[in-house]
């Protein structure tokens, strides 16, 4: 992150914390230049970012003042899904979301792709080119079933930041996090089993359950602290639940980080009822806090937590490099991987291993955390400006996904179809529910650069929502 971006982020935090109040005059450009030891042009660039975010307004010959902004929308309340096992639906809507990727003119607020335009990715592309030139035989050969050793060693080092200590031979490389989750479910569940999920929950995981003929029971989830331990315990007492799938760090789609105490509670509950926890940590590295939050797996002592993750969100989805730490289910996972023809591509593994080993991965992730925080500020500001005043908006603690709850009369499934005609893609909230709840909600990807084209698209989305409210 450049100096002016870092300074803009610092000043934005001070404004959000109330250190600079609404209508208050900010320090002069010269005063800030002296305070932070940077040039006047750096301060001016930082103030320009804050002005674009509508956090401050300039007044000729008077300086910059904190904007009188609309009040922050409230956070959505605890979700209240029907607590009974159901067969997952919404496949047709998910296919529409996936099909839109083929349309290069589509502005995809509904997808979950990270920002791939940053220069900090250039070392990875260079490494892939070098491998193709100098190791073509190794690049095109069969991989070992568990994945490249050098990559597993690097992943084991990365996992230390999340509190997890594992050896390289305890890790299995997979085809992205989706592949890791699939192996986890195939290893611990049978068709007809019941799995507990957060509500709302990632649509890809839901459709996985549908494909494996596994029923889902949606558990009430707090947008700030995560799954309700009390509701999960009640469900475990009523139903023969085999496993629970959780995204405790930078949850998709709600953005929360589950407090450590609650992570320990859910693990204790799993131990008491002898069920498996499938932990999806794909967004954990993008947490805004430092050090990054611990995984539930880091507290596990009996191998019942299957930890799944990948470089899809932190680096690039096209790498298709993920991993699973299967604990007591290692042999079963290896068998399922072989049965599914799950050998991995050696070239991308080799490139990612070098990207981490040479220090480029950490630099890239640090940069992306800061960029996504600024993007989140800007998109949240635009949502407040263009959407109805009756909305509720999450306060994500990392990553790049924003969840918006609209008035009950808004049907985002219908609005999304209208927006597609304008080449704007939105992810209706019903995609994230086994039973099609949350039709008045949507998820927004703020990894899209907050440029004028995307601002105008979000404005059109807001206009469509206003029209839907009036109908």
Tab-separated table of N, CA and C in Angstrom, residues 155 158-160 162-166 170-172 174 177 180-181 184 246-249 276-282 284 292 294-298 300 303-310 322-327 329 333:
chain	number	residue	atom	x	y	z
A	155	UNK	N	2.625	-24.612	3.120
A	155	UNK	CA	1.294	-24.462	3.720
A	155	UNK	C	1.363	-24.718	5.220
A	158	UNK	N	2.479	-21.590	6.782
A	158	UNK	CA	1.421	-20.578	6.784
A	158	UNK	C	0.395	-20.842	7.886
A	159	UNK	N	0.097	-22.107	8.127
A	159	UNK	CA	-0.947	-22.461	9.078
A	159	UNK	C	-0.559	-22.145	10.515
A	160	UNK	N	0.707	-21.932	10.767
A	160	UNK	CA	1.144	-21.548	12.111
A	160	UNK	C	0.514	-20.230	12.537
A	162	UNK	N	-2.430	-19.258	12.015
A	162	UNK	CA	-3.786	-19.517	12.495
A	162	UNK	C	-3.817	-20.402	13.723
A	163	UNK	N	-2.642	-20.638	14.331
A	163	UNK	CA	-2.569	-21.432	15.554
A	163	UNK	C	-2.486	-22.917	15.337
A	164	UNK	N	-2.435	-23.364	14.083
A	164	UNK	CA	-2.436	-24.797	13.776
A	164	UNK	C	-1.015	-25.283	13.508
A	165	UNK	N	-0.612	-26.305	14.237
A	165	UNK	CA	0.700	-26.917	14.033
A	165	UNK	C	0.495	-28.299	13.435
A	166	UNK	N	0.863	-28.453	12.168
A	166	UNK	CA	0.747	-29.745	11.483
A	166	UNK	C	2.019	-29.994	10.686
A	170	UNK	N	0.621	-34.386	6.949
A	170	UNK	CA	-0.773	-34.384	7.413
A	170	UNK	C	-1.679	-33.579	6.482
A	171	UNK	N	-1.107	-32.984	5.439
A	171	UNK	CA	-1.832	-32.116	4.513
A	171	UNK	C	-2.011	-32.827	3.179
A	172	UNK	N	-3.200	-32.672	2.596
A	172	UNK	CA	-3.482	-33.231	1.273
A	172	UNK	C	-3.878	-32.087	0.349
A	174	UNK	N	-5.610	-30.324	-2.804
A	174	UNK	CA	-6.890	-30.586	-3.474
A	174	UNK	C	-7.100	-29.598	-4.624
A	177	UNK	N	-10.591	-25.110	-2.664
A	177	UNK	CA	-11.296	-25.382	-1.416
A	177	UNK	C	-12.558	-26.197	-1.686
A	180	UNK	N	-11.594	-29.650	-1.512
A	180	UNK	CA	-11.329	-30.048	-0.125
A	180	UNK	C	-12.631	-30.335	0.611
A	181	UNK	N	-13.620	-29.448	0.459
A	181	UNK	CA	-14.910	-29.648	1.117
A	181	UNK	C	-15.608	-30.896	0.601
A	184	UNK	N	-14.041	-33.868	2.188
A	184	UNK	CA	-14.426	-33.950	3.600
A	184	UNK	C	-15.813	-34.587	3.735
A	246	UNK	N	-18.721	-25.053	9.013
A	246	UNK	CA	-18.584	-23.696	9.532
A	246	UNK	C	-17.541	-22.917	8.747
A	247	UNK	N	-17.805	-21.611	8.588
A	247	UNK	CA	-16.822	-20.666	8.044
A	247	UNK	C	-16.630	-19.607	9.137
A	248	UNK	N	-15.824	-19.905	10.160
A	248	UNK	CA	-15.766	-19.040	11.343
A	248	UNK	C	-14.943	-17.775	11.181
A	249	UNK	N	-14.055	-17.733	10.191
A	249	UNK	CA	-13.183	-16.566	10.006
A	249	UNK	C	-13.517	-15.851	8.698
A	276	UNK	N	-18.553	-34.443	13.513
A	276	UNK	CA	-17.402	-33.872	12.811
A	276	UNK	C	-17.645	-32.390	12.532
A	277	UNK	N	-16.580	-31.597	12.596
A	277	UNK	CA	-16.633	-30.209	12.146
A	277	UNK	C	-15.838	-30.099	10.843
A	278	UNK	N	-16.496	-29.627	9.806
A	278	UNK	CA	-15.806	-29.309	8.554
A	278	UNK	C	-15.603	-27.799	8.555
A	279	UNK	N	-14.359	-27.367	8.706
A	279	UNK	CA	-14.041	-25.941	8.833
A	279	UNK	C	-13.502	-25.393	7.520
A	280	UNK	N	-14.186	-24.405	6.983
A	280	UNK	CA	-13.780	-23.726	5.748
A	280	UNK	C	-13.072	-22.442	6.139
A	281	UNK	N	-11.751	-22.408	5.930
A	281	UNK	CA	-10.937	-21.247	6.341
A	281	UNK	C	-10.421	-20.464	5.144
A	282	UNK	N	-11.168	-20.505	4.036
A	282	UNK	CA	-10.663	-19.925	2.793
A	282	UNK	C	-10.432	-18.422	2.879
A	284	UNK	N	-9.763	-16.803	5.897
A	284	UNK	CA	-9.106	-16.462	7.159
A	284	UNK	C	-7.905	-15.554	7.026
A	292	UNK	N	-3.781	-12.853	12.469
A	292	UNK	CA	-5.010	-13.385	11.899
A	292	UNK	C	-5.698	-14.282	12.933
A	294	UNK	N	-7.474	-17.356	14.972
A	294	UNK	CA	-7.183	-18.785	15.047
A	294	UNK	C	-8.315	-19.597	14.418
A	295	UNK	N	-7.962	-20.765	13.941
A	295	UNK	CA	-8.953	-21.692	13.412
A	295	UNK	C	-9.527	-22.535	14.546
A	296	UNK	N	-10.697	-23.115	14.326
A	296	UNK	CA	-11.228	-24.089	15.281
A	296	UNK	C	-10.289	-25.295	15.341
A	297	UNK	N	-9.714	-25.632	14.193
A	297	UNK	CA	-8.787	-26.756	14.116
A	297	UNK	C	-7.631	-26.608	15.098
A	298	UNK	N	-7.228	-25.378	15.369
A	298	UNK	CA	-6.080	-25.159	16.257
A	298	UNK	C	-6.371	-25.599	17.687
A	300	UNK	N	-8.349	-28.336	18.277
A	300	UNK	CA	-8.766	-29.734	18.159
A	300	UNK	C	-7.671	-30.665	18.690
A	303	UNK	N	-8.705	-34.908	16.346
A	303	UNK	CA	-8.765	-35.109	14.898
A	303	UNK	C	-10.144	-35.109	14.307
A	304	UNK	N	-11.121	-34.437	14.964
A	304	UNK	CA	-12.490	-34.428	14.439
A	304	UNK	C	-12.778	-33.194	13.577
A	305	UNK	N	-11.836	-32.255	13.508
A	305	UNK	CA	-12.012	-31.064	12.669
A	305	UNK	C	-11.253	-31.258	11.365
A	306	UNK	N	-11.975	-31.242	10.249
A	306	UNK	CA	-11.345	-31.317	8.933
A	306	UNK	C	-11.205	-29.894	8.408
A	307	UNK	N	-9.983	-29.408	8.374
A	307	UNK	CA	-9.720	-28.020	7.980
A	307	UNK	C	-9.512	-27.939	6.476
A	308	UNK	N	-10.289	-27.083	5.813
A	308	UNK	CA	-10.224	-26.920	4.357
A	308	UNK	C	-9.892	-25.472	4.012
A	309	UNK	N	-9.064	-25.283	2.989
A	309	UNK	CA	-8.747	-23.920	2.555
A	309	UNK	C	-8.150	-23.965	1.148
A	310	UNK	N	-7.789	-22.797	0.632
A	310	UNK	CA	-7.151	-22.734	-0.688
A	310	UNK	C	-6.577	-21.346	-0.902
A	322	UNK	N	-5.855	-25.998	-3.512
A	322	UNK	CA	-6.405	-25.960	-2.162
A	322	UNK	C	-5.804	-27.071	-1.336
A	323	UNK	N	-6.302	-27.234	-0.100
A	323	UNK	CA	-5.777	-28.310	0.737
A	323	UNK	C	-6.768	-28.663	1.837
A	324	UNK	N	-6.578	-29.842	2.395
A	324	UNK	CA	-7.368	-30.309	3.520
A	324	UNK	C	-6.434	-30.940	4.538
A	325	UNK	N	-6.703	-30.675	5.818
A	325	UNK	CA	-6.015	-31.349	6.918
A	325	UNK	C	-7.063	-32.280	7.528
A	326	UNK	N	-7.069	-33.559	7.166
A	326	UNK	CA	-8.203	-34.422	7.482
A	326	UNK	C	-8.178	-35.099	8.842
A	327	UNK	N	-7.086	-34.909	9.623
A	327	UNK	CA	-7.064	-35.504	10.949
A	327	UNK	C	-7.231	-37.012	10.910
A	329	UNK	N	-9.345	-38.754	9.617
A	329	UNK	CA	-9.948	-39.249	8.376
A	329	UNK	C	-8.962	-39.233	7.203
A	333	UNK	N	-9.869	-39.862	3.252
A	333	UNK	CA	-9.763	-38.749	2.305
A	333	UNK	C	-8.867	-39.124	1.130
